[in-house]
PDB file of C-alpha atoms in Angstrom:
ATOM      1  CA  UNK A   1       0.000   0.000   0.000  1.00 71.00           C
ATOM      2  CA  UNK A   2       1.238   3.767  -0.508  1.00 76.00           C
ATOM      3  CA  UNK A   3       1.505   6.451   1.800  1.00 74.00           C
ATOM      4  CA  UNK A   4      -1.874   7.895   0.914  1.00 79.00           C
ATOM      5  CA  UNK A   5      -3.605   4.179   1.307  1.00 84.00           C
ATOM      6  CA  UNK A   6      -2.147   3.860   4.638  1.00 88.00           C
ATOM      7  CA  UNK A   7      -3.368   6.964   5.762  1.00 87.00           C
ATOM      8  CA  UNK A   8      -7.065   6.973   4.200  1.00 89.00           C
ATOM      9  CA  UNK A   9      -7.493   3.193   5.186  1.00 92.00           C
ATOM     10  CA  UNK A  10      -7.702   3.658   9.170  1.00 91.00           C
ATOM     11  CA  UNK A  11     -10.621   6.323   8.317  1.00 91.00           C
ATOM     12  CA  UNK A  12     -13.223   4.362   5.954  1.00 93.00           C
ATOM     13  CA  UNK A  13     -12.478   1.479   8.387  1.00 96.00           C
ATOM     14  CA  UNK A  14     -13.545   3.843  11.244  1.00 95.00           C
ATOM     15  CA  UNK A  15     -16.873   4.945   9.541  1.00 94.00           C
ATOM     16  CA  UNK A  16     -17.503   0.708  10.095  1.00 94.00           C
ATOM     17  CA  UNK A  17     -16.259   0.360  12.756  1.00 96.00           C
ATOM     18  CA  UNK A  18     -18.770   3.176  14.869  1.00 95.00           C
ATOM     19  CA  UNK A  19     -21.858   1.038  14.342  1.00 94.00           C
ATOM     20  CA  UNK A  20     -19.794  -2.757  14.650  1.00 95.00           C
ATOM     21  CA  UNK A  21     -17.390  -1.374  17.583  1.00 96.00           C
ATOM     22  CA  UNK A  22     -17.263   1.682  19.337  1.00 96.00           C
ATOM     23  CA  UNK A  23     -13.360   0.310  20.973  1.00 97.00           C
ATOM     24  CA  UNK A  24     -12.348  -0.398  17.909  1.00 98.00           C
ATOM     25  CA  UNK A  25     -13.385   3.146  16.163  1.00 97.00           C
ATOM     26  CA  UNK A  26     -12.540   4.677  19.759  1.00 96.00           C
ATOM     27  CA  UNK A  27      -8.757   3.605  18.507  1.00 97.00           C
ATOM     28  CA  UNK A  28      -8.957   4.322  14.897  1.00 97.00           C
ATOM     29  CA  UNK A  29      -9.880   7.844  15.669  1.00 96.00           C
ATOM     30  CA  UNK A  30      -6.768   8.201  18.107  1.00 95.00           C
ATOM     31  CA  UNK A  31      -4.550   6.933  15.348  1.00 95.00           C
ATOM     32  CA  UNK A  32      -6.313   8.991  12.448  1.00 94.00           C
ATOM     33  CA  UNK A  33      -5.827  12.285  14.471  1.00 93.00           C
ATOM     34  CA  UNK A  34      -1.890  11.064  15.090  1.00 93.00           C
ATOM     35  CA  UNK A  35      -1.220  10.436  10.963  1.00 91.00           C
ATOM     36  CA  UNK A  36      -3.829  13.436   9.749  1.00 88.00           C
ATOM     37  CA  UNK A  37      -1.610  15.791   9.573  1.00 86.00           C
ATOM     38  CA  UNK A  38       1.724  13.513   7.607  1.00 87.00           C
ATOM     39  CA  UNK A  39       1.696  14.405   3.739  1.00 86.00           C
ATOM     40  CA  UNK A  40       1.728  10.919   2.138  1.00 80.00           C
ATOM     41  CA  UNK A  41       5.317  10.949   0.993  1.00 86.00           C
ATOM     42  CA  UNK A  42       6.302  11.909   4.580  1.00 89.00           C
ATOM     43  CA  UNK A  43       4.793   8.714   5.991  1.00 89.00           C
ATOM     44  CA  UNK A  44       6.305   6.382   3.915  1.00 89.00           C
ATOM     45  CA  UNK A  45       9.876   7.632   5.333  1.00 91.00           C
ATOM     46  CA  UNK A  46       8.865   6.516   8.864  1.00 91.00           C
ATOM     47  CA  UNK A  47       9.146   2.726   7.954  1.00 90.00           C
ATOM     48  CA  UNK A  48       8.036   2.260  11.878  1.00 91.00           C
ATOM     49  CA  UNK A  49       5.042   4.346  11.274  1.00 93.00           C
ATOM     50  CA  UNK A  50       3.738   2.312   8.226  1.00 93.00           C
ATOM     51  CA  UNK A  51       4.371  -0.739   9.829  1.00 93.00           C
ATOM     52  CA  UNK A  52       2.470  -0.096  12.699  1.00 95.00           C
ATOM     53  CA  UNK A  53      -0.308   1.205  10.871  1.00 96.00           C
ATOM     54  CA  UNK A  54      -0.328  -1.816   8.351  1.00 96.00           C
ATOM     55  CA  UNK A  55      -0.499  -4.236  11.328  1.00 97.00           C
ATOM     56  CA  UNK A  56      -3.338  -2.034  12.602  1.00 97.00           C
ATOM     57  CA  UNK A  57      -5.449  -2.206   8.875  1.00 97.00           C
ATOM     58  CA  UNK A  58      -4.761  -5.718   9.107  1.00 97.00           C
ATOM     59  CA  UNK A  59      -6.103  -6.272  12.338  1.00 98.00           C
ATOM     60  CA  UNK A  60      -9.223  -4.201  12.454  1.00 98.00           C
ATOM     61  CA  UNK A  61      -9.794  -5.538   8.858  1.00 97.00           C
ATOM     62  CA  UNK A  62     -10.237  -8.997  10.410  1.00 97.00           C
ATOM     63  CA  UNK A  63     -11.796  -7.834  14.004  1.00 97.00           C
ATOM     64  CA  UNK A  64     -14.512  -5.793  11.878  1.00 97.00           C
ATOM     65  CA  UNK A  65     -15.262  -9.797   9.693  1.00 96.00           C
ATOM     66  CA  UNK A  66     -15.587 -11.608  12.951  1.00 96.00           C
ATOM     67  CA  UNK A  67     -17.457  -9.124  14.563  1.00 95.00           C
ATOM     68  CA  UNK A  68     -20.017  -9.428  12.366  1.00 93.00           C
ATOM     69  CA  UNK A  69     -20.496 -12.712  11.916  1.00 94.00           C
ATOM     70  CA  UNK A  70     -22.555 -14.799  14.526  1.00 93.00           C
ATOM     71  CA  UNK A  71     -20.811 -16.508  17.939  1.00 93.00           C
ATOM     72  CA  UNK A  72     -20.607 -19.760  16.292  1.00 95.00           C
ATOM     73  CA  UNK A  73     -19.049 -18.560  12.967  1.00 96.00           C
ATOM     74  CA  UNK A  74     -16.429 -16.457  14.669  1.00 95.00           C
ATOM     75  CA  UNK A  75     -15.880 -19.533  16.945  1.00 95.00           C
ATOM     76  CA  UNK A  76     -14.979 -21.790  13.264  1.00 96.00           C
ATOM     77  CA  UNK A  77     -13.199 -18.914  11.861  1.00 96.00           C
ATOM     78  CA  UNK A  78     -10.869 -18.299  14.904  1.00 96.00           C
ATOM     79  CA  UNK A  79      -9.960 -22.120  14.613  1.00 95.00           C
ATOM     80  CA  UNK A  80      -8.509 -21.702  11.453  1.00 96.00           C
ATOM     81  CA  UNK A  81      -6.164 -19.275  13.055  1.00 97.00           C
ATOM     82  CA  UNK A  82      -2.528 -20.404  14.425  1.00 97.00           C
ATOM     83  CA  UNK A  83      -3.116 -20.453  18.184  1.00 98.00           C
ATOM     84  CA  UNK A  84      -0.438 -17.352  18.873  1.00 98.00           C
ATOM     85  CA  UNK A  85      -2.741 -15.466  16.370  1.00 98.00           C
ATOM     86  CA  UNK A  86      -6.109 -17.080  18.044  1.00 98.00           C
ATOM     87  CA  UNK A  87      -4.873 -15.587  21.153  1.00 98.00           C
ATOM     88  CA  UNK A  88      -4.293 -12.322  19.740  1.00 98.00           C
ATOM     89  CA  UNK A  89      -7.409 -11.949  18.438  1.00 98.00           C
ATOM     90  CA  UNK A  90      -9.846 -13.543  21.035  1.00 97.00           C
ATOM     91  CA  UNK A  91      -8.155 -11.862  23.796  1.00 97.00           C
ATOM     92  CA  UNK A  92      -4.948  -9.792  23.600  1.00 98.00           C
ATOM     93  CA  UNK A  93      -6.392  -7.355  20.525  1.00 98.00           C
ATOM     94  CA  UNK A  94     -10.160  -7.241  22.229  1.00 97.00           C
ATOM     95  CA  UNK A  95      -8.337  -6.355  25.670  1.00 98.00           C
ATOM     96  CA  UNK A  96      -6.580  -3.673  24.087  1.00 98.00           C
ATOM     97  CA  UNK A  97      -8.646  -2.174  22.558  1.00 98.00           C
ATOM     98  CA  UNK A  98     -11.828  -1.989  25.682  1.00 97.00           C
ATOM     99  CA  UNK A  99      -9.043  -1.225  28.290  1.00 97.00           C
ATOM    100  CA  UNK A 100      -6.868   1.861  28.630  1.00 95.00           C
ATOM    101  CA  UNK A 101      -3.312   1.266  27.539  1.00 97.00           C
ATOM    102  CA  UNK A 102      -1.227   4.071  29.363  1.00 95.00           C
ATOM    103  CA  UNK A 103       1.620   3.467  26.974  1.00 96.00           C
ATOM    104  CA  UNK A 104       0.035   4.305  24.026  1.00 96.00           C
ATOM    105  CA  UNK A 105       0.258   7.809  23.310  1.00 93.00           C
ATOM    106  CA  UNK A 106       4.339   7.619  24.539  1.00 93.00           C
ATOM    107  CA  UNK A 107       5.134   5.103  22.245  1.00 94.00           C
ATOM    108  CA  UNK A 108       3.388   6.531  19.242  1.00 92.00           C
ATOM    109  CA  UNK A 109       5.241   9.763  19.632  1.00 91.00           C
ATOM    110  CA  UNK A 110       8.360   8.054  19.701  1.00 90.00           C
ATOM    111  CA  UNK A 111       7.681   6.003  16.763  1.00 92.00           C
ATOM    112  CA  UNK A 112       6.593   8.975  14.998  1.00 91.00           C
ATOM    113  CA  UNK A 113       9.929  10.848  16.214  1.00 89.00           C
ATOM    114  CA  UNK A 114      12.200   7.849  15.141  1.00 85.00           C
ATOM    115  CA  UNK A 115      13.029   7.432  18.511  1.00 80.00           C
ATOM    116  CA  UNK A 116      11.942   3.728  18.707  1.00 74.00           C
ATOM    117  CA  UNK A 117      15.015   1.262  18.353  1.00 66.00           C
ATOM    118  CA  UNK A 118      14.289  -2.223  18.452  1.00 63.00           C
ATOM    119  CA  UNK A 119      18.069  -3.145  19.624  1.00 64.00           C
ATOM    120  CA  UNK A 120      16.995  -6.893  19.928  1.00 76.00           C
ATOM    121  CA  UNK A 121      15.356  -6.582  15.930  1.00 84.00           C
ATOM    122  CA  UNK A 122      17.050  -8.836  14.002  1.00 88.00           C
ATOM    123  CA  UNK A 123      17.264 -11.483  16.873  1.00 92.00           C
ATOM    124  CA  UNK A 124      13.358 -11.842  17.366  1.00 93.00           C
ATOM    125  CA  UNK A 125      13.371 -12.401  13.598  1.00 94.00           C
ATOM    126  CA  UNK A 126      16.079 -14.873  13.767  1.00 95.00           C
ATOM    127  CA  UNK A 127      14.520 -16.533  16.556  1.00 96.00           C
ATOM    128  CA  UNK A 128      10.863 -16.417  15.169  1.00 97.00           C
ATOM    129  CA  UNK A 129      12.847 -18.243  12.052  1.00 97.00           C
ATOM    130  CA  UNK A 130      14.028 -20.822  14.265  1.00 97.00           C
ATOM    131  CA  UNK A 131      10.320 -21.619  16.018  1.00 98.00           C
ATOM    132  CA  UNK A 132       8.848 -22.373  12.692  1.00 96.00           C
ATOM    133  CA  UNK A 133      11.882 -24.683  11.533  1.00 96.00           C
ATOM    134  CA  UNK A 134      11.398 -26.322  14.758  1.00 95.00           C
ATOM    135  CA  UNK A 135       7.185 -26.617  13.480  1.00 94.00           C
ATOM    136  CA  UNK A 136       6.507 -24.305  15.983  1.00 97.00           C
ATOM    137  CA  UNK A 137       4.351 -21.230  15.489  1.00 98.00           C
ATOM    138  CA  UNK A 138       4.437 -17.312  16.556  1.00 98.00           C
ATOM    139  CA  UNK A 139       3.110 -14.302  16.054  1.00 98.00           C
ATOM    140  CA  UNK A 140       4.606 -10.121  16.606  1.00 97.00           C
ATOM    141  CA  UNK A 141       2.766  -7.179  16.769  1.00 97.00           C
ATOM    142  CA  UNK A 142       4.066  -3.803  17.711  1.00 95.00           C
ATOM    143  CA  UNK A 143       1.352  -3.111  20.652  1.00 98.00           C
ATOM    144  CA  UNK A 144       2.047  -6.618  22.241  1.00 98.00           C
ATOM    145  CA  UNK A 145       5.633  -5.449  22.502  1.00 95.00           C
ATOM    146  CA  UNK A 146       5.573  -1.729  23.125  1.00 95.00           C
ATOM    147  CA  UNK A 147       2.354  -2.452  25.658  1.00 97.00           C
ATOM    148  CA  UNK A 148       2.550  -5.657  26.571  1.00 98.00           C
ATOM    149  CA  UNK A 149       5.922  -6.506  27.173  1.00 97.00           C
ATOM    150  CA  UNK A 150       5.844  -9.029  24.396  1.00 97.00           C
ATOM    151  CA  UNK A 151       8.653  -9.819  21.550  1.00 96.00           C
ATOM    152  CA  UNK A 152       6.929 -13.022  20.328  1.00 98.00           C
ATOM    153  CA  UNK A 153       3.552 -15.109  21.345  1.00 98.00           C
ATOM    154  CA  UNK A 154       4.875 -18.659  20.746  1.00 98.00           C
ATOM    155  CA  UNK A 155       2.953 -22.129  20.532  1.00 98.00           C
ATOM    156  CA  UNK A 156       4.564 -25.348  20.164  1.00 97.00           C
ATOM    157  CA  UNK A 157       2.903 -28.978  20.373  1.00 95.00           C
ATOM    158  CA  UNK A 158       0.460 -28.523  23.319  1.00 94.00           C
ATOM    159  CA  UNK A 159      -1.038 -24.917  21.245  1.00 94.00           C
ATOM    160  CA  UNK A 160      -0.984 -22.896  24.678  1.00 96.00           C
ATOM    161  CA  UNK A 161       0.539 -19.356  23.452  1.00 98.00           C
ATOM    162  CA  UNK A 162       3.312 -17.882  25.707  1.00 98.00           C
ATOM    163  CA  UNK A 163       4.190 -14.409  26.006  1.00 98.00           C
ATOM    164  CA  UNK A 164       8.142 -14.389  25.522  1.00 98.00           C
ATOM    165  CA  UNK A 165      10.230 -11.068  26.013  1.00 96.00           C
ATOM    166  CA  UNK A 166      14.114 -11.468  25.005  1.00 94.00           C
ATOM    167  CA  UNK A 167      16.714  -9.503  26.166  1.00 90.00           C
ATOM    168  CA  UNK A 168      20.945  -9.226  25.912  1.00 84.00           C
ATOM    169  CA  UNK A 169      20.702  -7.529  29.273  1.00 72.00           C
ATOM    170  CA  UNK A 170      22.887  -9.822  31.238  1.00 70.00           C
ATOM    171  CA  UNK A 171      21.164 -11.118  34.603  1.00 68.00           C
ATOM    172  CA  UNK A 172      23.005  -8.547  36.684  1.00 68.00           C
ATOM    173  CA  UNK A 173      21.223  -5.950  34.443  1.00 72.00           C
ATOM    174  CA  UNK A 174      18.277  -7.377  33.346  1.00 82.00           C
ATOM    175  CA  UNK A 175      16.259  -7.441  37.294  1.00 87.00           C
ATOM    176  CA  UNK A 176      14.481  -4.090  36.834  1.00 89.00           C
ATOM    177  CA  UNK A 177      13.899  -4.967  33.447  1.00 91.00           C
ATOM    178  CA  UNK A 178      11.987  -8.432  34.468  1.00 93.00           C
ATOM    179  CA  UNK A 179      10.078  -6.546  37.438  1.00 95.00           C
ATOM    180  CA  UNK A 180       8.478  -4.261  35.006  1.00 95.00           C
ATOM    181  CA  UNK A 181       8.139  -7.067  32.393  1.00 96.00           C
ATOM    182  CA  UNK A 182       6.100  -8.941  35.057  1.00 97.00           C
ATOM    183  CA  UNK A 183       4.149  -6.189  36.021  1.00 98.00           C
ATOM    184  CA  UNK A 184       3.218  -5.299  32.504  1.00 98.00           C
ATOM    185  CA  UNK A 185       2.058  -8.772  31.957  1.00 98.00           C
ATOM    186  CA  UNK A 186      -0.155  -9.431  35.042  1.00 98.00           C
ATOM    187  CA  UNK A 187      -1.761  -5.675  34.662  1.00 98.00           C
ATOM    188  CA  UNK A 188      -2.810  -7.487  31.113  1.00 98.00           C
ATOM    189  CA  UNK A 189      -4.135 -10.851  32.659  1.00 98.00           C
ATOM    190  CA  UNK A 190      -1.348 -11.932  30.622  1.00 98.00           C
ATOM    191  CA  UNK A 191      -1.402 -15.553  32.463  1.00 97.00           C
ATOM    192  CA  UNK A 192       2.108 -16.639  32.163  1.00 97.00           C
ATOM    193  CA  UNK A 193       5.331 -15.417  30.161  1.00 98.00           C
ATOM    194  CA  UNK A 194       8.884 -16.481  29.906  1.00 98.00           C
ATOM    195  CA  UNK A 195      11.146 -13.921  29.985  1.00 96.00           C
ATOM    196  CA  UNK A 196      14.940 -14.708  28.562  1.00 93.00           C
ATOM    197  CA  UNK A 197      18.552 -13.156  28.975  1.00 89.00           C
ATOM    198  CA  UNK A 198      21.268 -13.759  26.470  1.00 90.00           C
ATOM    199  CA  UNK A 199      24.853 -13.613  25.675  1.00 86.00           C
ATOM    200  CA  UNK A 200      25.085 -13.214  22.416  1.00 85.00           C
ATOM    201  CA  UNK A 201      28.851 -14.411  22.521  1.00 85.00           C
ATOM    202  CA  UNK A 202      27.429 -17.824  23.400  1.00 85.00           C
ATOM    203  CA  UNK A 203      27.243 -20.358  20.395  1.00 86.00           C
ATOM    204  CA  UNK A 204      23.982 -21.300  18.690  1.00 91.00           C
ATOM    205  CA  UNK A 205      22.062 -19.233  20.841  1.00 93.00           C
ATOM    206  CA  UNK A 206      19.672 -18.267  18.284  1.00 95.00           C
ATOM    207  CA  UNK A 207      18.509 -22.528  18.652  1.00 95.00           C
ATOM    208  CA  UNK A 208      18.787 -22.167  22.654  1.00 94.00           C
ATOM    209  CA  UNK A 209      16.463 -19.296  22.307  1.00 96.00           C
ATOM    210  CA  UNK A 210      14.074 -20.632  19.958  1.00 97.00           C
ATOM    211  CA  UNK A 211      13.667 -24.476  22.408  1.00 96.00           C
ATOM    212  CA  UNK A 212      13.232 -22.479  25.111  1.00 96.00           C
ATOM    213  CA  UNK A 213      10.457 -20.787  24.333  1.00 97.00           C
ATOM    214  CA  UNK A 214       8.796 -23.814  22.922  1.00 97.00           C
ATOM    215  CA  UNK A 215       9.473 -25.648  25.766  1.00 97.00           C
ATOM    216  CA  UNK A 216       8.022 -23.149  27.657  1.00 97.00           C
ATOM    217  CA  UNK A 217       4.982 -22.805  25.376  1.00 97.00           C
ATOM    218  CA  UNK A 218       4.203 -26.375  26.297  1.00 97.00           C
ATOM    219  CA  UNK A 219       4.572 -27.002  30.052  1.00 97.00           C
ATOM    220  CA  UNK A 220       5.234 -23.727  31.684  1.00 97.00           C
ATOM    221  CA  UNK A 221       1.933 -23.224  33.807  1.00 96.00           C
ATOM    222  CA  UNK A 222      -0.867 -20.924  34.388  1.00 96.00           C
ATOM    223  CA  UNK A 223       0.314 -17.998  36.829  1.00 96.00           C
ATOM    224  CA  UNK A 224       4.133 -18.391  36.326  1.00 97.00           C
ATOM    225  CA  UNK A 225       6.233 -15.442  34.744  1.00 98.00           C
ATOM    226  CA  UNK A 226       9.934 -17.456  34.268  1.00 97.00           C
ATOM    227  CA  UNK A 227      13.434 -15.802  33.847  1.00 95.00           C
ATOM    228  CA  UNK A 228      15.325 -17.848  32.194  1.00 93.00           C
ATOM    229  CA  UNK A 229      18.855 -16.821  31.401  1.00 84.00           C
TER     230      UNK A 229
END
């Protein structure tokens, strides 16, 4: 999609959404009022921007299908889903979007100021790489990591979704960091969450990372937020 695209999109898609879902076009209008002003070409030069806002078309695109088709039908179609993306959309997108999110409007700024650096970038995707060779499954999303404290939702065999965070803060460091991970997570009803500490000097840790969290995915249980490192 262009620049313009992007930016028009989140508006038709809040004209359905006032009479489907007042949350949903509650949200739309927040992010319309934060892109209205961007020229087109401007937009597309905040690569952060247009990703969030793509994620954001594609989810309320889908939320707006399901909500309008009957319990049982949404039910079916949210089987079809991979279970990190059936728990995204049955509860972690709904949540967010009935439920104030005091995060929100400081994260958007700083994506919108370039201030956002994903320092850990390229070893999520290297370790969401490794979960499916290992016929696992995940699923990212900007406001599960800037709000909820998550890098990856990950399923493995038993198709319980775990909230994973993944850090190269080393364990001396990293305390604070799991606190306020925690915190986030339980504030979310976020049931139970692994969060992991690397050394990125270590060999194969990209594998180590990616068993962990799908060993986690299948017995850690209800109520326990691990640190692993």
């Amino acid at each position: 999609m262009q620049g313009k695209d992007v930016q028009e999109k989140p508006r038709s898609l809040l004209q359905e959404a006032t009479t489907i879902d007042p949350a949903l076009a509650k949200r739309l209008d927040e992010i319309n009022r934060w892109v209205k002003d961007l020229k087109p070409g401007k937009l597309t030069t905040k690569r952060a921007v247009m990703a969030f806002l793509l994620e954001v078309i594609t989810d309320a695109t889908l939320w707006l299908i399901l909500k309008a088709q009957l319990l049982e039908e949404q039910r079916v179609a949210l089987l079809q889903l991979s279970p990190p993306q059936r728990y995204w959309y049955s509860e972690l997108f709904p949540r967010w979007l009935e439920e104030n999110d005091p995060k929100f409007y400081l994260w958007r700024q700083k994506l919108m100021a370039g201030a956002f650096s994903a320092a850990d970038e390229k070893v999520i995707q290297a370790v969401a790489k490794a979960v499916n060779q290992q016929e696992g499954e995940f699923w990212r999303r900007y406001i599960a990591d800037l709000s909820m404290a998550t890098d990856l939702i990950v399923s493995h065999r038993q198709q319980q979704s775990l909230s994973t965070q993944i850090t190269s803060l080393s364990d001396e460091y990293s305390q604070q960091k799991y606190a306020d991970w925690k915190t986030t997570l339980q504030s979310w009803r976020i049931e139970r969450g692994l969060f992991i500490s690397y050394n990125p000097g270590m060999p194969d840790y990209i594998q180590q990372l990616a068993l962990l969290a799908l060993g986690s995915s299948d017995t850690l249980e209800s109520g326990n937020y691990q640190k692993v490192s």
